């Protein structure tokens, strides 16, 4: 599926031979299994033909002939036995087909059992609730390293100490691989730090209940996930209880009201999977609208406008200003205009804090890293 979706990129980059080689290897591994399955089907079908048509029918005709010769059976009785025997054939064929379906169902159940047997590493035992309003954020001695098959266990974040007052906006800068997105994942508790603590409103994030955490923390990424469902369902994540007046209020406040009003069925218009039929800006604004409906205390923007053209980005920037008003914000920056709204700046380098402080103070200091980034147009960050 990934190869089909990326056909244009594969052909344009000359990767067809590589992909065909990978496809051939998969087919070579699949073919013997398919042949063995078909041989099993043929053996079962052939055994049924042999036992019924050849052995069964031959036995019936021979016994019937013997009965006719001895006068113990009439021609009608012989036909009746033959007819009853023929009636058995259809149920036997159905049983054979159902056995095949049962085997497929057994394989499917095994896969489902494997899925259900997976246990998350995070223990959701928290019961604390986060307060309303903007949330203060604090990281104390946070170390983190991914522990999976694709990682060698090298630290991604080391010794991160950070305190963000409620209502302030933090701009996070750094080269690719410096740990910016990992920091966002820790703040949303997609992962727990290896050592150290992440605190919101003075409460360790692990002690916060999942419902409270999901209601009070929101993250918007550059990859917007839309589902096959109505505009209303995509805004509310299929949750009931949101009046249409509130939905229209949010859409018009973000500049999507006219677009939604022009849809064939308004809020009931069905959207296709994967943002089909929407521009990148419309999809991103829909993601912002989800945040407005939840009214969180902490908003994390992970390069949410990095893939947009300048005109669309200007519209997104106005929406971001409304989104961050009265909330604590963490912006993983990709462009200079994005961090201009930040109150504090955090620069990560190789998983460590290279610089942290108020944006205005760092910008006024000609020796600070942030000041050099402003002078060079952030090329160093993007390098």
Coordinates of C-alpha atoms in Angstrom, one line a residue:
X1 CA 0.0 0.0 0.0
X2 CA 2.8 2.4 0.8
X3 CA 4.5 1.6 -2.5
X4 CA 1.3 2.2 -4.4
X5 CA 0.7 5.5 -2.6
X6 CA 4.3 6.6 -3.4
X7 CA 4.3 5.5 -7.1
X8 CA 5.1 9.0 -8.4
X9 CA 8.0 9.5 -6.0
X10 CA 9.3 6.0 -6.7
X11 CA 9.3 6.5 -10.4
X12 CA 10.6 10.0 -10.3
X13 CA 13.6 9.0 -8.1
X14 CA 14.5 6.0 -10.2
X15 CA 13.5 3.6 -7.4
X16 CA 11.5 1.2 -9.6
X17 CA 14.2 -1.6 -9.8
X18 CA 14.6 -1.5 -6.0
X19 CA 10.9 -1.7 -5.3
X20 CA 10.4 -4.5 -7.9
X21 CA 13.2 -6.4 -6.3
X22 CA 11.5 -6.1 -2.9
X23 CA 8.2 -7.1 -4.4
X24 CA 9.8 -10.1 -6.0
X25 CA 11.2 -11.3 -2.7
X26 CA 7.8 -11.0 -1.1
X27 CA 6.2 -13.0 -3.9
X28 CA 8.8 -15.7 -3.7
X29 CA 8.1 -16.1 0.0
X30 CA 4.3 -16.0 -0.6
X31 CA 4.2 -18.4 -3.6
X32 CA 5.1 -21.7 -1.8
X33 CA 2.6 -21.0 1.0
X34 CA -0.1 -20.3 -1.6
X35 CA 0.8 -23.5 -3.5
X36 CA 0.6 -25.5 -0.3
X37 CA -2.8 -24.1 0.5
X38 CA -4.2 -24.8 -2.9
X39 CA -2.8 -28.3 -2.8
X40 CA -4.6 -28.9 0.5
X41 CA -7.8 -27.6 -1.0
X42 CA -7.3 -29.9 -4.1
X43 CA -6.6 -32.9 -1.9
X44 CA -9.8 -32.3 0.2
X45 CA -11.9 -31.8 -2.9
X46 CA -10.4 -34.8 -4.7
X47 CA -11.0 -37.0 -1.7
X48 CA -14.6 -36.0 -1.7
X49 CA -15.0 -36.8 -5.4
X50 CA -13.3 -40.1 -4.9
X51 CA -15.3 -41.3 -1.9
X52 CA -18.7 -40.1 -3.2
X53 CA -18.8 -40.3 -7.0
X54 CA -16.5 -43.3 -7.5
X55 CA -16.7 -45.4 -4.4
X56 CA -20.2 -44.4 -3.2
X57 CA -22.0 -44.4 -6.5
X58 CA -20.3 -47.6 -7.6
X59 CA -21.4 -49.3 -4.4
X60 CA -25.0 -48.1 -4.7
X61 CA -25.3 -49.3 -8.3
X62 CA -23.7 -52.7 -7.5
X63 CA -25.9 -53.3 -4.5
X64 CA -29.0 -52.0 -6.4
X65 CA -28.2 -54.4 -9.2
X66 CA -27.8 -57.3 -6.8
X67 CA -31.2 -56.4 -5.2
X68 CA -32.9 -56.3 -8.5
X69 CA -31.5 -59.6 -9.5
X70 CA -32.7 -61.2 -6.2
X71 CA -36.1 -59.5 -6.3
X72 CA -35.6 -57.8 -3.0
X73 CA -35.6 -54.3 -4.5
X74 CA -37.7 -52.6 -7.2
X75 CA -36.3 -50.1 -9.7
X76 CA -38.1 -47.3 -7.6
X77 CA -36.3 -48.4 -4.4
X78 CA -33.0 -48.4 -6.2
X79 CA -33.7 -44.9 -7.5
X80 CA -34.8 -43.7 -4.0
X81 CA -31.5 -44.9 -2.5
X82 CA -29.6 -43.2 -5.3
X83 CA -31.5 -40.0 -4.8
X84 CA -31.0 -40.0 -1.0
X85 CA -27.3 -40.6 -1.5
X86 CA -27.1 -37.7 -4.0
X87 CA -28.8 -35.4 -1.5
X88 CA -25.9 -36.0 0.9
X89 CA -23.4 -34.5 -1.6
X90 CA -24.5 -30.9 -1.2
X91 CA -24.2 -30.9 2.7
X92 CA -20.8 -32.5 2.4
X93 CA -19.7 -29.8 0.0
X94 CA -21.0 -27.1 2.3
X95 CA -19.1 -28.7 5.2
X96 CA -15.9 -28.7 3.1
X97 CA -16.4 -25.0 2.3
X98 CA -17.1 -24.2 5.9
X99 CA -14.0 -25.9 7.0
X100 CA -12.0 -23.6 4.7
X101 CA -13.8 -20.6 6.1
X102 CA -13.2 -21.9 9.7
X103 CA -9.4 -22.1 9.0
X104 CA -9.4 -18.5 7.7
X105 CA -11.3 -17.4 10.8
X106 CA -8.9 -19.2 13.0
X107 CA -6.0 -17.4 11.4
X108 CA -7.8 -14.1 11.8
X109 CA -8.5 -14.8 15.5
X110 CA -4.9 -15.6 16.1
X111 CA -3.9 -12.2 14.7
X112 CA -6.6 -10.5 16.8
X113 CA -5.3 -12.3 19.9
X114 CA -1.8 -11.2 19.2
X115 CA -3.1 -7.6 18.9
X116 CA -5.1 -7.8 22.2
X117 CA -2.1 -9.4 23.9
X118 CA 0.0 -6.2 23.4
X119 CA 0.3 -4.3 26.6
X120 CA 1.4 -0.6 26.7
X121 CA 4.6 0.2 28.5
X122 CA 2.8 3.2 30.1
X123 CA 0.8 2.4 33.2
X124 CA -2.3 4.5 33.2
X125 CA -2.9 4.6 37.0
X126 CA -3.1 8.3 37.5
X127 CA -6.2 9.9 39.1
X128 CA -5.3 13.5 39.4
X129 CA -7.1 16.2 37.5
X130 CA -5.5 19.2 35.9
X131 CA -6.9 22.7 36.7
X132 CA -8.7 24.9 34.3
X133 CA -6.9 27.7 32.5
X134 CA -3.4 27.9 31.3
X135 CA -1.1 25.2 32.7
X136 CA 2.5 25.7 34.0
X137 CA 5.0 23.2 32.6
X138 CA 8.1 22.0 34.4
X139 CA 10.8 19.4 33.4
X140 CA 13.2 18.2 36.0
X141 CA 16.3 16.4 35.0
X142 CA 14.6 14.6 32.0
X143 CA 16.6 11.9 30.2
X144 CA 15.0 9.9 27.5
X145 CA 16.1 7.2 25.0
X146 CA 13.8 5.2 22.7
X147 CA 13.7 1.5 23.5
X148 CA 12.5 -0.4 20.4
X149 CA 13.7 -2.5 17.5
X150 CA 14.6 0.5 15.4
X151 CA 16.6 2.3 18.1
X152 CA 20.0 1.5 19.6
X153 CA 19.1 3.0 22.9
X154 CA 21.2 6.2 22.5
X155 CA 19.9 9.1 24.6
X156 CA 17.7 11.6 22.7
X157 CA 17.2 14.0 25.6
X158 CA 19.7 14.5 28.4
X159 CA 19.4 16.5 31.5
X160 CA 16.5 18.8 30.4
X161 CA 15.5 21.3 33.1
X162 CA 12.8 23.7 32.1
X163 CA 10.1 25.8 33.8
X164 CA 7.4 27.5 31.7
X165 CA 4.9 29.8 33.5
X166 CA 1.2 29.5 32.7
X167 CA 0.1 31.6 29.7
X168 CA 3.6 31.9 28.2
X169 CA 4.6 30.6 24.8
X170 CA 7.9 28.6 24.4
X171 CA 9.6 28.4 21.0
X172 CA 11.7 25.3 20.6
X173 CA 14.5 25.4 18.0
X174 CA 17.2 23.0 17.0
X175 CA 18.7 21.0 14.2
X176 CA 17.0 17.9 12.9
X177 CA 17.4 15.1 15.4
X178 CA 18.0 17.4 18.3
X179 CA 15.0 16.1 20.3
X180 CA 12.3 18.7 19.5
X181 CA 9.5 16.3 18.6
X182 CA 10.5 13.9 21.4
X183 CA 10.0 16.8 23.8
X184 CA 6.5 17.2 22.5
X185 CA 5.8 13.5 22.9
X186 CA 6.9 13.6 26.5
X187 CA 4.6 16.5 27.2
X188 CA 1.7 14.6 25.8
X189 CA 2.8 11.4 27.6
X190 CA 3.1 9.3 24.5
X191 CA 6.3 8.3 26.3
X192 CA 7.6 8.5 29.8
X193 CA 11.1 9.9 30.5
X194 CA 13.8 7.3 31.3
X195 CA 14.7 9.4 34.4
X196 CA 13.4 12.7 35.7
X197 CA 9.9 14.1 35.8
X198 CA 7.5 16.0 33.6
X199 CA 5.1 18.1 35.7
X200 CA 2.0 20.0 34.7
X201 CA 0.4 22.4 37.2
X202 CA 2.8 21.0 39.7
X203 CA 1.6 17.4 39.2
X204 CA 3.7 14.6 37.7
X205 CA 2.2 13.8 34.3
X206 CA 2.2 10.1 35.2
X207 CA -0.2 10.9 38.1
X208 CA -2.7 12.7 35.9
X209 CA -5.7 10.7 34.8
X210 CA -5.9 9.9 31.1
X211 CA -9.2 11.7 30.6
X212 CA -7.9 14.9 32.2
X213 CA -4.6 14.8 30.3
X214 CA -6.3 14.3 26.9
X215 CA -8.8 17.1 27.7
X216 CA -6.2 19.6 28.9
X217 CA -3.3 19.0 26.5
X218 CA -3.6 19.3 22.7
X219 CA -1.0 18.8 20.0
X220 CA -1.2 19.8 16.3
X221 CA 1.3 18.4 13.9
X222 CA 2.1 19.0 10.3
X223 CA 0.4 15.7 9.4
X224 CA -3.3 16.2 9.9
X225 CA -5.3 13.0 10.3
X226 CA -8.8 13.2 8.9
X227 CA -11.3 10.3 9.0
X228 CA -13.9 9.2 6.5
X229 CA -16.9 10.8 8.2
X230 CA -18.8 14.1 8.3
X231 CA -17.2 17.5 9.0
X232 CA -18.9 17.3 12.4
X233 CA -17.4 13.9 13.2
X234 CA -13.9 15.1 12.2
X235 CA -14.2 18.2 14.4
X236 CA -15.5 16.3 17.5
X237 CA -13.7 13.0 17.0
X238 CA -17.2 11.3 16.9
X239 CA -18.0 12.6 20.4
X240 CA -21.6 13.7 21.0
X241 CA -22.7 16.7 22.9
X242 CA -21.3 19.6 20.8
X243 CA -24.1 21.9 19.6
X244 CA -24.0 23.0 16.0
X245 CA -23.9 26.7 17.1
X246 CA -20.6 26.0 18.9
X247 CA -19.1 24.3 15.8
X248 CA -20.1 27.1 13.5
X249 CA -18.7 29.7 15.9
X250 CA -15.3 27.9 15.9
X251 CA -15.3 27.5 12.1
X252 CA -16.1 31.2 11.4
X253 CA -13.5 32.3 14.0
X254 CA -10.8 30.4 12.2
X255 CA -11.9 31.5 8.7
X256 CA -13.5 28.2 7.7
X257 CA -17.1 29.2 8.1
X258 CA -17.7 30.2 4.4
X259 CA -16.0 27.0 3.2
X260 CA -18.2 24.8 5.5
X261 CA -21.3 26.7 4.6
X262 CA -20.6 26.1 0.9
X263 CA -20.4 22.3 1.3
X264 CA -23.3 20.3 -0.1
X265 CA -24.6 19.1 3.3
X266 CA -22.8 21.6 5.6
X267 CA -21.5 20.0 8.7
X268 CA -22.9 16.6 7.5
X269 CA -20.8 16.6 4.4
X270 CA -18.7 13.4 4.4
X271 CA -14.9 13.9 4.1
X272 CA -12.7 11.3 2.5
X273 CA -9.8 9.7 4.3
X274 CA -6.4 11.3 4.2
X275 CA -7.6 14.9 3.6
X276 CA -8.7 14.1 0.1
X277 CA -10.6 17.1 -1.4
X278 CA -9.1 19.6 1.1
X279 CA -6.2 22.0 0.7
X280 CA -3.4 21.7 3.2
X281 CA -4.5 24.9 4.9
X282 CA -8.1 23.8 5.3
X283 CA -7.0 20.5 6.8
X284 CA -4.7 22.3 9.2
X285 CA -7.4 24.8 10.2
X286 CA -9.7 21.8 10.9
X287 CA -7.1 20.5 13.3
X288 CA -7.0 23.8 15.0
X289 CA -10.8 23.8 15.3
X290 CA -10.5 20.5 17.2
X291 CA -8.3 22.2 19.8
X292 CA -10.7 25.1 20.2
X293 CA -13.6 22.7 20.9
X294 CA -11.6 21.1 23.7
X295 CA -10.3 24.3 25.2
X296 CA -7.0 22.9 26.6
X297 CA -4.6 24.5 28.9
X298 CA -1.5 23.5 27.0
X299 CA -1.2 23.6 23.2
X300 CA 1.8 22.0 21.4
X301 CA 2.4 22.9 17.8
X302 CA 4.9 20.6 16.1
X303 CA 5.9 22.5 13.0
X304 CA 2.2 22.8 12.1
X305 CA 2.7 25.3 9.3
X306 CA 6.0 24.1 7.8
X307 CA 4.4 22.6 4.7
X308 CA 2.2 25.5 3.7
X309 CA 2.7 28.2 1.1
X310 CA 3.2 31.8 2.4
X311 CA -0.3 33.0 1.7
X312 CA -1.9 30.0 3.4
X313 CA 0.6 30.3 6.3
X314 CA -0.5 33.9 6.9
X315 CA -4.1 32.6 7.5
X316 CA -2.7 29.8 9.7
X317 CA -0.7 32.3 11.7
X318 CA -3.8 34.4 12.5
X319 CA -5.5 31.2 13.7
X320 CA -2.4 30.3 15.8
X321 CA -2.7 33.7 17.6
X322 CA -6.3 32.9 18.5
X323 CA -5.3 29.4 19.5
X324 CA -2.6 30.5 22.0
X325 CA -4.6 33.3 23.6
X326 CA -5.0 32.5 27.3
X327 CA -3.1 29.2 27.0
X328 CA 0.4 27.9 27.6
X329 CA 2.0 27.1 24.3
X330 CA 5.0 25.1 23.0
X331 CA 5.9 25.8 19.4
X332 CA 8.4 23.6 17.6
X333 CA 9.5 26.2 15.1
X334 CA 10.4 25.8 11.5
X335 CA 10.2 29.4 10.3
X336 CA 11.3 32.7 11.8
X337 CA 7.7 34.2 11.8
X338 CA 6.6 31.3 14.0
X339 CA 8.9 32.1 17.0
X340 CA 8.3 35.8 16.9
X341 CA 5.2 35.2 19.0
X342 CA 7.1 33.2 21.6
X343 CA 7.8 34.6 25.0
X344 CA 10.7 32.2 25.8
X345 CA 13.1 30.4 23.5
X346 CA 14.6 27.0 24.0
X347 CA 17.4 25.8 21.7
X348 CA 18.2 22.1 21.8
X349 CA 21.5 20.6 20.5
X350 CA 22.1 16.9 20.5
X351 CA 19.4 16.4 23.1
X352 CA 20.8 19.0 25.5
X353 CA 19.7 22.6 26.4
X354 CA 22.1 24.8 24.4
X355 CA 20.2 28.0 25.3
X356 CA 17.1 29.0 27.2
X357 CA 15.6 32.4 28.2
X358 CA 13.2 35.2 27.3
X359 CA 13.1 35.9 23.6
X360 CA 13.5 39.6 23.9
X361 CA 16.5 39.2 26.1
X362 CA 18.2 36.6 23.9
X363 CA 17.4 38.7 20.7
X364 CA 19.1 41.8 22.3
X365 CA 22.2 39.8 23.2
X366 CA 24.5 39.7 20.2
X367 CA 26.4 36.8 21.6
X368 CA 23.4 34.5 22.1
X369 CA 22.7 31.6 19.7
X370 CA 19.2 33.0 19.1
X371 CA 20.5 36.3 18.1
X372 CA 22.8 34.7 15.6
X373 CA 19.9 32.6 14.2
X374 CA 17.9 35.8 13.7
X375 CA 20.8 37.4 11.8
X376 CA 21.3 34.3 9.6
X377 CA 17.6 33.8 8.9
X378 CA 17.6 30.4 10.8
X379 CA 19.6 28.6 8.2
X380 CA 21.6 27.1 11.0
X381 CA 18.5 25.6 12.6
X382 CA 17.4 24.0 9.3
X383 CA 20.8 22.7 8.4

